[in-house]
DNA sequence: ACCACTACCTGAAGGC
DNA sequence: TGCCTTCAGGTAGTGG
């Protein structure tokens, strides 16, 4: 588990970039729906609503993948914690992987007109899929905060968003209403770089240094994912889980990379926070 | 409204 | 073919 990331924004973006050439412009010729639900019930008639649809575009909003279809509907995918996407077959002359034998927890399989097969596997079923009109909104998306890599996420916005918060900064940055796409791992890494203790009150935390550090941490992780994309076609075809080195996450007891003080673990809102008690100040 | 806590689910890891 | 407990984490729902 160490060194393997859960699907936060950078992992989902990596999946999107890997899937885009295989899906966009191609048609879903067969959809295998192997169970009625993931975290929520799958949409009614999902198989028939997908089969024959051409994928026009593959977008990302926060940790959600959004595939716009020629039918006027959009397929929403969330990887939850353990969701994985595997590409197999041959597409556009690129060899991905032989079609594997079906695995436990292969819940949805899409067969594309270009010969590629896209398998969604999710052991814990914290993931989700839904279909909704592209012209409409979706309840899972409406209340999300701004994209951290977008222009709407800036010092002015974050200052205002934190000012009313009586919660620790750790909890505030995990709140998808404040900023969309951060998870436990990258919040720990951001606070380490900002030298801010995770228990500091949000309202007492300056937003100015956080905004560029959030962008920096996410962009570095996306870059690491991009480099992993160069290799996955030759290996197992699995998107979204790449090796990435963390400075504090899951490193309890190990030396801080800056001052060598042992990293500590603290539970906040039921989640582990990893931090350097010397570098990160309340 | 805001905030903390828990359920959901499976598999990996560690203690004995 | 060991059993049991604990832990991981995203988010919706619940209750304070």
Tab-separated table of N, CA and C in Angstrom, chain A residues 150-217:
chain	number	residue	atom	x	y	z
A	150	UNK	N	-7.995	25.757	-11.307
A	150	UNK	CA	-8.694	26.744	-12.137
A	150	UNK	C	-8.566	28.154	-11.590
A	151	UNK	N	-9.020	29.116	-12.385
A	151	UNK	CA	-8.880	30.528	-12.001
A	151	UNK	C	-9.788	30.929	-10.849
A	152	UNK	N	-10.876	30.174	-10.654
A	152	UNK	CA	-11.800	30.530	-9.575
A	152	UNK	C	-11.230	30.210	-8.195
A	153	UNK	N	-10.181	29.421	-8.186
A	153	UNK	CA	-9.538	29.101	-6.914
A	153	UNK	C	-8.332	30.021	-6.776
A	154	UNK	N	-8.487	31.001	-5.890
A	154	UNK	CA	-7.424	31.993	-5.714
A	154	UNK	C	-7.420	32.476	-4.268
A	155	UNK	N	-6.504	33.364	-3.968
A	155	UNK	CA	-6.329	33.809	-2.578
A	155	UNK	C	-7.584	34.471	-2.031
A	156	UNK	N	-8.217	35.283	-2.852
A	156	UNK	CA	-9.438	35.972	-2.401
A	156	UNK	C	-10.528	34.969	-2.045
A	157	UNK	N	-10.721	34.010	-2.942
A	157	UNK	CA	-11.752	32.993	-2.685
A	157	UNK	C	-11.435	32.190	-1.431
A	158	UNK	N	-10.221	31.696	-1.337
A	158	UNK	CA	-9.909	30.788	-0.226
A	158	UNK	C	-9.919	31.516	1.115
A	159	UNK	N	-9.484	32.747	1.119
A	159	UNK	CA	-9.547	33.539	2.346
A	159	UNK	C	-10.985	33.615	2.858
A	160	UNK	N	-11.903	33.901	1.949
A	160	UNK	CA	-13.314	34.001	2.333
A	160	UNK	C	-13.865	32.649	2.763
A	161	UNK	N	-13.460	31.607	2.049
A	161	UNK	CA	-13.991	30.275	2.357
A	161	UNK	C	-13.517	29.786	3.720
A	162	UNK	N	-12.301	30.143	4.103
A	162	UNK	CA	-11.764	29.690	5.384
A	162	UNK	C	-12.224	30.566	6.544
A	163	UNK	N	-12.551	31.809	6.249
A	163	UNK	CA	-12.834	32.770	7.316
A	163	UNK	C	-14.003	32.346	8.189
A	164	UNK	N	-15.000	31.714	7.602
A	164	UNK	CA	-16.201	31.355	8.351
A	164	UNK	C	-16.092	29.986	9.008
A	165	UNK	N	-14.953	29.347	8.858
A	165	UNK	CA	-14.811	27.969	9.305
A	165	UNK	C	-14.260	27.867	10.718
A	166	UNK	N	-14.960	27.090	11.530
A	166	UNK	CA	-14.488	26.866	12.891
A	166	UNK	C	-13.869	25.480	13.019
A	167	UNK	N	-13.538	24.910	11.916
A	167	UNK	CA	-12.994	23.569	11.871
A	167	UNK	C	-11.478	23.636	11.625
A	168	UNK	N	-10.735	22.576	11.934
A	168	UNK	CA	-9.304	22.585	11.625
A	168	UNK	C	-9.067	22.716	10.118
A	169	UNK	N	-7.913	23.287	9.780
A	169	UNK	CA	-7.595	23.484	8.360
A	169	UNK	C	-7.579	22.152	7.613
A	170	UNK	N	-7.163	21.098	8.288
A	170	UNK	CA	-7.162	19.770	7.660
A	170	UNK	C	-8.560	19.393	7.181
A	171	UNK	N	-9.533	19.561	8.063
A	171	UNK	CA	-10.909	19.212	7.703
A	171	UNK	C	-11.454	20.148	6.624
A	172	UNK	N	-11.090	21.417	6.704
A	172	UNK	CA	-11.604	22.381	5.722
A	172	UNK	C	-11.108	22.048	4.319
A	173	UNK	N	-9.838	21.674	4.200
A	173	UNK	CA	-9.307	21.384	2.856
A	173	UNK	C	-9.816	20.047	2.323
A	174	UNK	N	-10.249	19.165	3.210
A	174	UNK	CA	-10.855	17.906	2.764
A	174	UNK	C	-12.305	18.112	2.321
A	175	UNK	N	-12.904	19.215	2.752
A	175	UNK	CA	-14.308	19.488	2.435
A	175	UNK	C	-14.425	19.864	0.961
A	176	UNK	N	-15.144	19.066	0.202
A	176	UNK	CA	-15.222	19.275	-1.247
A	176	UNK	C	-15.993	20.538	-1.615
A	177	UNK	N	-16.709	21.122	-0.626
A	177	UNK	CA	-17.374	22.400	-0.894
A	177	UNK	C	-16.367	23.545	-0.903
A	178	UNK	N	-15.277	23.391	-0.160
A	178	UNK	CA	-14.264	24.447	-0.081
A	178	UNK	C	-13.408	24.429	-1.343
A	179	UNK	N	-12.863	23.255	-1.641
A	179	UNK	CA	-12.093	23.080	-2.861
A	179	UNK	C	-12.294	21.628	-3.285
A	180	UNK	N	-12.482	21.406	-4.570
A	180	UNK	CA	-12.916	20.098	-5.061
A	180	UNK	C	-11.744	19.291	-5.593
A	181	UNK	N	-11.513	18.150	-4.994
A	181	UNK	CA	-10.537	17.234	-5.572
A	181	UNK	C	-9.419	16.806	-4.652
A	182	UNK	N	-9.242	17.538	-3.543
A	182	UNK	CA	-8.207	17.117	-2.595
A	182	UNK	C	-8.724	15.965	-1.755
A	183	UNK	N	-7.853	15.028	-1.418
A	183	UNK	CA	-8.172	13.957	-0.487
A	183	UNK	C	-7.160	13.957	0.646
A	184	UNK	N	-7.230	12.923	1.440
A	184	UNK	CA	-6.425	12.888	2.663
A	184	UNK	C	-4.924	12.994	2.389
A	185	UNK	N	-4.473	12.319	1.365
A	185	UNK	CA	-3.029	12.274	1.111
A	185	UNK	C	-2.485	13.646	0.747
A	186	UNK	N	-3.104	14.281	-0.246
A	186	UNK	CA	-2.549	15.547	-0.722
A	186	UNK	C	-2.768	16.684	0.259
A	187	UNK	N	-3.814	16.607	1.092
A	187	UNK	CA	-3.964	17.625	2.129
A	187	UNK	C	-2.801	17.518	3.126
A	188	UNK	N	-2.446	16.305	3.498
A	188	UNK	CA	-1.292	16.133	4.394
A	188	UNK	C	-0.030	16.727	3.778
A	189	UNK	N	0.168	16.467	2.508
A	189	UNK	CA	1.389	16.950	1.840
A	189	UNK	C	1.393	18.474	1.707
A	190	UNK	N	0.237	19.043	1.411
A	190	UNK	CA	0.141	20.502	1.289
A	190	UNK	C	0.457	21.173	2.615
A	191	UNK	N	-0.124	20.655	3.693
A	191	UNK	CA	0.098	21.299	4.999
A	191	UNK	C	1.548	21.159	5.443
A	192	UNK	N	2.180	20.069	5.057
A	192	UNK	CA	3.606	19.931	5.374
A	192	UNK	C	4.415	21.007	4.640
A	193	UNK	N	4.141	21.168	3.376
A	193	UNK	CA	4.898	22.171	2.610
A	193	UNK	C	4.620	23.581	3.100
A	194	UNK	N	3.397	23.791	3.592
A	194	UNK	CA	3.036	25.119	4.095
A	194	UNK	C	3.518	25.331	5.525
A	195	UNK	N	4.042	24.287	6.137
A	195	UNK	CA	4.533	24.326	7.528
A	195	UNK	C	3.406	24.701	8.486
A	196	UNK	N	2.218	24.198	8.176
A	196	UNK	CA	1.040	24.487	8.998
A	196	UNK	C	0.568	23.204	9.669
A	197	UNK	N	0.368	23.259	10.960
A	197	UNK	CA	-0.122	22.107	11.726
A	197	UNK	C	-1.556	21.785	11.309
A	198	UNK	N	-1.879	20.501	11.102
A	198	UNK	CA	-3.228	20.165	10.623
A	198	UNK	C	-4.346	20.573	11.583
A	199	UNK	N	-4.020	20.780	12.839
A	199	UNK	CA	-5.066	21.138	13.802
A	199	UNK	C	-5.303	22.646	13.897
A	200	UNK	N	-4.523	23.424	13.193
A	200	UNK	CA	-4.753	24.866	13.262
A	200	UNK	C	-6.155	25.187	12.742
A	201	UNK	N	-6.805	26.151	13.381
A	201	UNK	CA	-8.144	26.518	12.940
A	201	UNK	C	-8.094	27.121	11.535
A	202	UNK	N	-9.068	26.734	10.723
A	202	UNK	CA	-9.097	27.211	9.340
A	202	UNK	C	-9.101	28.730	9.279
A	203	UNK	N	-9.910	29.336	10.146
A	203	UNK	CA	-10.049	30.797	10.103
A	203	UNK	C	-8.759	31.506	10.500
A	204	UNK	N	-7.853	30.770	11.158
A	204	UNK	CA	-6.589	31.363	11.577
A	204	UNK	C	-5.442	30.970	10.644
A	205	UNK	N	-5.809	30.422	9.502
A	205	UNK	CA	-4.789	29.961	8.561
A	205	UNK	C	-4.748	30.882	7.347
A	206	UNK	N	-3.599	31.456	7.023
A	206	UNK	CA	-3.523	32.329	5.846
A	206	UNK	C	-3.678	31.538	4.553
A	207	UNK	N	-4.539	32.039	3.678
A	207	UNK	CA	-4.796	31.349	2.415
A	207	UNK	C	-3.683	31.577	1.403
A	208	UNK	N	-2.991	32.706	1.523
A	208	UNK	CA	-2.037	33.091	0.468
A	208	UNK	C	-1.013	32.005	0.142
A	209	UNK	N	-0.329	31.428	1.134
A	209	UNK	CA	0.647	30.397	0.770
A	209	UNK	C	0.005	29.077	0.357
A	210	UNK	N	-1.219	28.848	0.800
A	210	UNK	CA	-1.847	27.555	0.499
A	210	UNK	C	-2.199	27.418	-0.985
A	211	UNK	N	-2.664	28.491	-1.588
A	211	UNK	CA	-3.132	28.391	-2.980
A	211	UNK	C	-2.029	27.892	-3.912
A	212	UNK	N	-0.848	28.519	-3.936
A	212	UNK	CA	0.189	27.998	-4.845
A	212	UNK	C	0.713	26.622	-4.438
A	213	UNK	N	0.701	26.321	-3.138
A	213	UNK	CA	1.194	25.001	-2.720
A	213	UNK	C	0.229	23.892	-3.116
A	214	UNK	N	-1.060	24.172	-3.035
A	214	UNK	CA	-2.047	23.180	-3.491
A	214	UNK	C	-1.842	22.901	-4.972
A	215	UNK	N	-1.668	23.960	-5.732
A	215	UNK	CA	-1.445	23.766	-7.179
A	215	UNK	C	-0.162	22.984	-7.433
A	216	UNK	N	0.867	23.344	-6.696
A	216	UNK	CA	2.175	22.696	-6.893
A	216	UNK	C	2.108	21.197	-6.603
A	217	UNK	N	1.491	20.851	-5.485
A	217	UNK	CA	1.413	19.436	-5.111
A	217	UNK	C	0.601	18.642	-6.135
